[in-house]
C-alpha cells in the first residue's frame, strides 16, 4: 500500500520561510517523478513544482520561481519544498504528489498525500 505523508506546514509571517517534507512508502521512490501542488481557499488546485526521479528536470510555477526550491533525497524516500520570502497569497493546502506521468499536471498524478496547511499572515 502506497503512503504519501506531508509535514512541515504551519503559520508564518510574510517574508518568512517554511520547509515542507513528504515521505513516501510502498513504491520505489527513486523511480518516480514527484511534485508539489497547492489549493488556496476558493481556488482550484494548481501545480507548484515538480522534479524528475534523478533530481533534474525541475519546473516551477511562475508565481514561486526564485522563492521556492524543490529537492529530493532518494535514500530517505523524501521530497522537500523549501519556501522562502513567503507571501499571503501562498496561503494554501499543499499536497505532495507521487508518480506523475505527464509533465507537472495533476491529472497525471497517481498518488496524493493528505495535504498540509500553510498560512502566511500579512
XYZ file of N, CA, C and O in Angstrom:
488
model
N 0.836 -1.186 0.000
C 0.000 0.000 0.000
C 0.877 1.244 0.000
O 1.787 1.376 0.795
N 0.584 2.144 -0.934
C 1.362 3.372 -1.043
C 0.870 4.387 -0.023
O -0.330 4.626 0.109
N 1.825 4.978 0.671
C 1.504 6.060 1.607
C 2.342 7.284 1.276
O 3.551 7.174 1.073
N 1.683 8.428 1.239
C 2.325 9.714 0.954
C 1.966 10.648 2.103
O 0.794 10.977 2.287
N 2.962 11.059 2.859
C 2.689 11.815 4.087
C 3.486 13.111 4.107
O 4.720 13.085 4.109
N 2.768 14.234 4.133
C 3.415 15.545 4.192
C 3.571 16.004 5.635
O 2.789 15.599 6.510
N 4.529 16.872 5.845
C 4.707 17.522 7.141
C 5.402 18.860 6.918
O 5.947 19.112 5.845
N 5.367 19.697 7.949
C 6.106 20.952 7.886
C 5.276 22.200 7.673
O 5.819 23.309 7.686
N 3.992 22.041 7.473
C 3.161 23.222 7.298
C 3.012 23.990 8.609
O 3.452 23.545 9.667
N 2.401 25.158 8.519
C 2.181 25.949 9.715
C 1.852 27.385 9.392
O 1.536 27.723 8.246
N 1.932 28.206 10.427
C 1.650 29.635 10.304
C 2.959 30.414 10.334
O 3.807 30.186 11.204
N 3.121 31.314 9.377
C 4.351 32.092 9.290
C 3.995 33.502 8.831
O 3.005 33.704 8.121
N 4.797 34.455 9.236
C 4.578 35.826 8.795
C 5.119 36.020 7.380
O 6.038 35.309 6.943
N 4.565 36.995 6.696
C 5.049 37.318 5.354
C 6.546 37.612 5.404
O 7.036 38.269 6.322
N 7.243 37.072 4.408
C 8.692 37.211 4.360
C 9.430 36.062 5.017
O 10.657 35.948 4.866
N 8.715 35.221 5.737
C 9.326 34.104 6.429
C 9.527 32.889 5.540
O 9.273 32.934 4.325
N 9.974 31.811 6.152
C 10.296 30.583 5.424
C 9.686 29.369 6.111
O 9.477 29.368 7.326
N 9.422 28.366 5.308
C 8.992 27.056 5.790
C 9.605 26.005 4.885
O 9.842 26.266 3.702
N 9.796 24.814 5.425
C 10.212 23.687 4.594
C 9.222 22.554 4.779
O 9.021 22.067 5.889
N 8.634 22.159 3.683
C 7.726 21.021 3.680
C 8.503 19.753 3.353
O 9.441 19.777 2.565
N 8.075 18.669 3.966
C 8.647 17.349 3.674
C 7.535 16.400 3.285
O 6.392 16.553 3.729
N 7.892 15.418 2.485
C 6.928 14.403 2.060
C 7.645 13.066 2.031
O 8.582 12.887 1.249
N 7.204 12.157 2.847
C 7.800 10.834 2.901
C 6.871 9.830 2.227
O 5.667 9.826 2.478
N 7.448 9.006 1.373
C 6.666 8.054 0.583
C 7.099 6.630 0.918
O 8.292 6.354 1.034
N 6.137 5.752 1.041
C 6.428 4.336 1.241
C 5.512 3.517 0.343
O 4.450 3.988 -0.085
N 5.953 2.297 0.063
C 5.119 1.398 -0.736
C 5.371 1.442 -2.225
O 4.690 0.744 -2.979
N 6.308 2.281 -2.672
C 6.691 2.288 -4.076
C 8.164 2.677 -4.169
O 8.716 3.266 -3.243
N 8.820 2.336 -5.293
C 10.252 2.670 -5.448
C 10.411 4.164 -5.707
O 10.425 4.611 -6.857
N 10.533 4.918 -4.640
C 10.552 6.381 -4.689
C 11.528 6.890 -5.736
O 11.231 7.828 -6.473
N 12.707 6.282 -5.818
C 13.770 6.764 -6.691
C 13.402 6.698 -8.169
O 14.040 7.312 -9.014
N 12.365 5.968 -8.482
C 11.997 5.738 -9.878
C 10.894 6.665 -10.383
O 10.561 6.625 -11.575
N 10.325 7.473 -9.512
C 9.135 8.213 -9.889
C 9.323 9.723 -9.816
O 9.979 10.251 -8.930
N 8.681 10.393 -10.757
C 8.587 11.840 -10.723
C 7.681 12.237 -9.560
O 6.673 11.575 -9.297
N 8.070 13.322 -8.892
C 7.330 13.800 -7.727
C 6.972 15.269 -7.920
O 7.594 15.979 -8.724
N 6.004 15.730 -7.151
C 5.636 17.129 -7.279
C 4.905 17.662 -6.063
O 4.481 16.906 -5.182
N 4.809 18.979 -6.036
C 4.030 19.686 -5.030
C 2.928 20.474 -5.740
O 3.185 21.132 -6.749
N 1.750 20.414 -5.177
C 0.612 21.165 -5.667
C 0.012 21.905 -4.475
O 0.307 21.582 -3.319
N -0.822 22.892 -4.763
C -1.468 23.610 -3.665
C -2.868 24.045 -4.060
O -3.164 24.208 -5.252
N -3.706 24.211 -3.049
C -5.069 24.674 -3.279
C -5.397 25.749 -2.255
O -5.441 25.472 -1.053
N -5.605 26.950 -2.759
C -5.970 28.071 -1.911
C -7.487 28.095 -1.722
O -8.225 27.538 -2.551
N -7.971 28.745 -0.676
C -9.421 28.802 -0.446
C -10.159 29.385 -1.644
O -9.782 30.446 -2.157
N -11.162 28.677 -2.109
C -11.972 29.158 -3.211
C -11.343 29.028 -4.578
O -11.903 29.510 -5.564
N -10.183 28.392 -4.645
C -9.491 28.257 -5.924
C -9.251 26.792 -6.251
O -9.321 25.919 -5.388
N -8.937 26.542 -7.516
C -8.628 25.184 -7.928
C -7.182 24.836 -7.523
O -6.340 25.711 -7.369
N -6.949 23.546 -7.405
C -5.596 23.103 -7.102
C -4.682 23.405 -8.282
O -5.081 23.231 -9.443
N -3.461 23.832 -7.984
C -2.513 24.188 -9.027
C -1.150 23.578 -8.752
O -0.792 23.291 -7.603
N -0.388 23.392 -9.809
C 0.953 22.877 -9.669
C 1.908 23.924 -9.137
O 1.838 25.077 -9.546
N 2.775 23.531 -8.242
C 3.787 24.425 -7.671
C 5.160 24.092 -8.260
O 5.862 24.961 -8.777
N 5.537 22.803 -8.186
C 6.846 22.395 -8.669
C 6.878 20.889 -8.821
O 6.201 20.168 -8.079
N 7.661 20.431 -9.780
C 7.834 19.000 -9.987
C 9.300 18.691 -10.231
O 10.061 19.561 -10.689
N 9.676 17.448 -9.991
C 11.082 17.041 -10.102
C 11.167 15.615 -10.621
O 10.395 14.742 -10.214
N 12.112 15.391 -11.519
C 12.305 14.068 -12.090
C 12.947 13.118 -11.069
O 13.494 13.571 -10.060
N 12.898 11.822 -11.340
C 13.447 10.845 -10.389
C 14.894 11.098 -10.000
O 15.268 10.900 -8.843
N 15.690 11.550 -10.971
C 17.117 11.742 -10.702
C 17.422 13.084 -10.046
O 18.570 13.349 -9.689
N 16.415 13.925 -9.901
C 16.621 15.231 -9.283
C 16.766 16.363 -10.279
O 16.899 17.526 -9.880
N 16.748 16.049 -11.559
C 16.803 17.107 -12.568
C 15.398 17.332 -13.115
O 14.428 16.857 -12.563
N 15.316 18.057 -14.218
C 14.018 18.291 -14.835
C 13.060 19.025 -13.942
O 11.858 18.780 -13.943
N 13.582 19.994 -13.178
C 12.752 20.725 -12.225
C 11.972 21.834 -12.933
O 12.529 22.553 -13.761
N 10.707 21.946 -12.586
C 9.868 23.032 -13.090
C 9.174 23.704 -11.925
O 8.889 23.068 -10.913
N 8.920 25.003 -12.093
C 8.242 25.790 -11.068
C 7.120 26.589 -11.701
O 7.226 27.041 -12.844
N 6.084 26.812 -10.922
C 5.070 27.775 -11.333
C 5.697 29.164 -11.319
O 6.576 29.447 -10.491
N 5.270 30.018 -12.227
C 5.827 31.372 -12.294
C 5.695 32.103 -10.970
O 6.570 32.894 -10.592
N 4.638 31.841 -10.252
C 4.355 32.570 -9.014
C 5.337 32.254 -7.884
O 5.412 33.003 -6.900
N 6.093 31.158 -8.021
C 7.015 30.776 -6.942
C 8.476 30.765 -7.378
O 9.367 30.515 -6.554
N 8.735 31.017 -8.647
C 10.117 30.998 -9.146
C 10.978 31.984 -8.374
O 10.575 33.123 -8.136
N 12.168 31.517 -7.988
C 13.089 32.374 -7.250
C 12.842 32.397 -5.754
O 13.669 32.922 -4.999
N 11.723 31.842 -5.315
C 11.411 31.829 -3.871
C 11.335 30.410 -3.306
O 11.675 30.194 -2.149
N 10.858 29.474 -4.103
C 10.700 28.091 -3.654
C 11.766 27.219 -4.317
O 12.201 27.484 -5.434
N 12.147 26.143 -3.605
C 13.102 25.194 -4.159
C 12.663 23.778 -3.810
O 12.480 23.450 -2.636
N 12.503 22.971 -4.844
C 12.144 21.580 -4.647
C 13.410 20.726 -4.665
O 14.366 21.033 -5.374
N 13.420 19.678 -3.863
C 14.547 18.752 -3.859
C 14.054 17.397 -3.362
O 12.938 17.279 -2.855
N 14.900 16.402 -3.529
C 14.533 15.068 -3.076
C 15.768 14.332 -2.578
O 16.877 14.576 -3.049
N 15.540 13.429 -1.626
C 16.586 12.546 -1.132
C 16.100 11.125 -1.372
O 15.269 10.602 -0.607
N 16.591 10.510 -2.405
C 16.115 9.171 -2.779
C 16.526 8.105 -1.763
O 15.909 7.037 -1.708
N 17.559 8.383 -0.962
C 17.947 7.423 0.061
C 16.940 7.419 1.208
O 16.768 6.411 1.898
N 16.284 8.554 1.411
C 15.332 8.686 2.508
C 13.876 8.641 2.037
O 12.964 8.831 2.839
N 13.673 8.421 0.719
C 12.314 8.403 0.173
C 11.544 9.674 0.541
O 10.352 9.617 0.868
N 12.228 10.788 0.469
C 11.638 12.040 0.930
C 11.777 13.152 -0.110
O 12.841 13.318 -0.708
N 10.702 13.887 -0.269
C 10.633 15.057 -1.135
C 10.539 16.294 -0.256
O 9.902 16.252 0.807
N 11.166 17.385 -0.694
C 11.157 18.624 0.078
C 10.674 19.797 -0.768
O 10.790 19.794 -1.987
N 10.166 20.801 -0.060
C 9.870 22.082 -0.706
C 10.307 23.174 0.268
O 9.665 23.371 1.312
N 11.400 23.840 -0.067
C 11.865 24.969 0.716
C 11.157 26.218 0.196
O 11.275 26.552 -0.981
N 10.451 26.883 1.077
C 9.678 28.054 0.691
C 10.218 29.279 1.420
O 10.173 29.332 2.652
N 10.744 30.224 0.673
C 11.305 31.450 1.228
C 10.497 32.651 0.757
O 9.734 32.568 -0.206
N 10.699 33.772 1.431
C 10.015 35.018 1.067
C 8.523 34.792 0.878
O 7.937 35.209 -0.127
N 7.934 34.121 1.817
C 6.522 33.756 1.691
C 5.621 34.983 1.682
O 5.897 35.995 2.344
N 4.545 34.870 0.909
C 3.575 35.945 0.751
C 2.203 35.452 1.206
O 1.939 34.245 1.159
N 1.323 36.355 1.600
C -0.029 35.919 1.984
C -0.717 35.101 0.897
O -1.486 34.180 1.207
N -0.431 35.400 -0.357
C -1.059 34.648 -1.445
C -0.518 33.229 -1.589
O -1.025 32.450 -2.401
N 0.509 32.882 -0.824
C 0.983 31.493 -0.804
C 0.157 30.636 0.152
O 0.352 29.422 0.217
N -0.739 31.259 0.891
C -1.595 30.516 1.812
C -2.426 29.495 1.051
O -3.129 29.832 0.095
N -2.316 28.238 1.466
C -2.999 27.153 0.768
C -2.747 25.847 1.503
O -1.895 25.783 2.397
N -3.478 24.829 1.108
C -3.133 23.463 1.496
C -2.172 22.939 0.441
O -2.477 22.994 -0.757
N -1.037 22.461 0.894
C -0.007 21.963 -0.016
C -0.049 20.434 -0.029
O -0.024 19.797 1.026
N -0.077 19.904 -1.248
C -0.183 18.467 -1.439
C 1.069 17.917 -2.103
O 1.567 18.487 -3.073
N 1.518 16.793 -1.593
C 2.595 16.054 -2.233
C 1.992 15.071 -3.225
O 0.972 14.426 -2.923
N 2.606 14.966 -4.381
C 2.108 14.089 -5.429
C 3.204 13.121 -5.856
O 4.341 13.538 -6.100
N 2.857 11.865 -5.956
C 3.819 10.826 -6.329
C 3.407 10.154 -7.622
O 2.221 9.921 -7.866
N 4.398 9.858 -8.433
C 4.190 9.152 -9.695
C 3.371 9.977 -10.683
O 2.207 9.661 -10.956
N 3.980 11.022 -11.162
C 3.388 11.809 -12.229
C 3.856 11.234 -13.557
O 5.039 10.944 -13.742
N 2.946 11.124 -14.497
C 3.305 10.516 -15.771
C 3.323 11.495 -16.931
O 3.780 11.149 -18.021
N 2.845 12.719 -16.713
C 2.809 13.689 -17.797
C 3.082 15.077 -17.254
O 2.223 15.659 -16.570
N 4.279 15.574 -17.535
C 4.615 16.917 -17.116
C 4.436 17.110 -15.632
O 4.797 16.262 -14.824
N 3.894 18.278 -15.286
C 3.611 18.592 -13.890
C 2.109 18.846 -13.771
O 1.683 19.860 -13.221
N 1.346 17.926 -14.302
C -0.101 18.075 -14.360
C -0.783 17.183 -13.331
O -0.493 15.995 -13.239
N -1.711 17.764 -12.609
C -2.368 16.988 -11.556
C -3.191 15.843 -12.120
O -3.412 14.855 -11.421
N -3.619 15.951 -13.365
C -4.387 14.860 -13.957
C -3.558 13.600 -14.129
O -4.118 12.516 -14.335
N -2.230 13.740 -14.072
C -1.361 12.582 -14.270
C -0.804 12.029 -12.962
O 0.037 11.143 -12.975
N -1.275 12.548 -11.844
C -0.791 12.093 -10.540
C -1.490 10.799 -10.135
O -2.725 10.707 -10.191
N -0.694 9.824 -9.689
C -1.286 8.561 -9.275
C -1.542 8.495 -7.762
O -2.474 7.813 -7.328
N -0.697 9.185 -6.984
C -0.848 9.106 -5.526
C -0.735 10.503 -4.920
O 0.188 11.254 -5.252
N -1.650 10.792 -3.998
C -1.681 12.081 -3.315
C -1.501 11.914 -1.811
O -1.963 10.920 -1.234
N -0.848 12.917 -1.213
C -0.847 12.991 0.233
C -2.128 13.640 0.726
O -2.969 14.064 -0.070
N -2.241 13.736 2.032
C -3.459 14.273 2.621
C -3.446 15.799 2.667
O -4.484 16.420 2.912
N -2.288 16.396 2.457
C -2.165 17.845 2.450
C -1.705 18.395 3.787
O -1.970 17.822 4.845
N -1.018 19.528 3.721
C -0.577 20.225 4.921
C -0.857 21.717 4.731
O -0.593 22.274 3.665
N -1.409 22.345 5.761
C -1.820 23.732 5.658
C -0.641 24.667 5.844
O 0.129 24.525 6.814
N -0.523 25.611 4.934
C 0.447 26.697 5.064
C -0.347 28.000 5.099
O -1.121 28.281 4.176
N -0.146 28.765 6.147
C -0.831 30.048 6.291
C 0.208 31.141 6.475
O 1.055 31.058 7.371
N 0.133 32.147 5.605
C 1.076 33.263 5.660
C 0.305 34.509 6.052
O -0.597 34.941 5.330
N 0.668 35.085 7.174
C -0.025 36.282 7.655
C 0.693 37.533 7.176
O 1.909 37.550 7.015
N -0.093 38.574 6.967
C 0.490 39.827 6.465
C 0.915 40.731 7.603
O 0.651 40.470 8.764
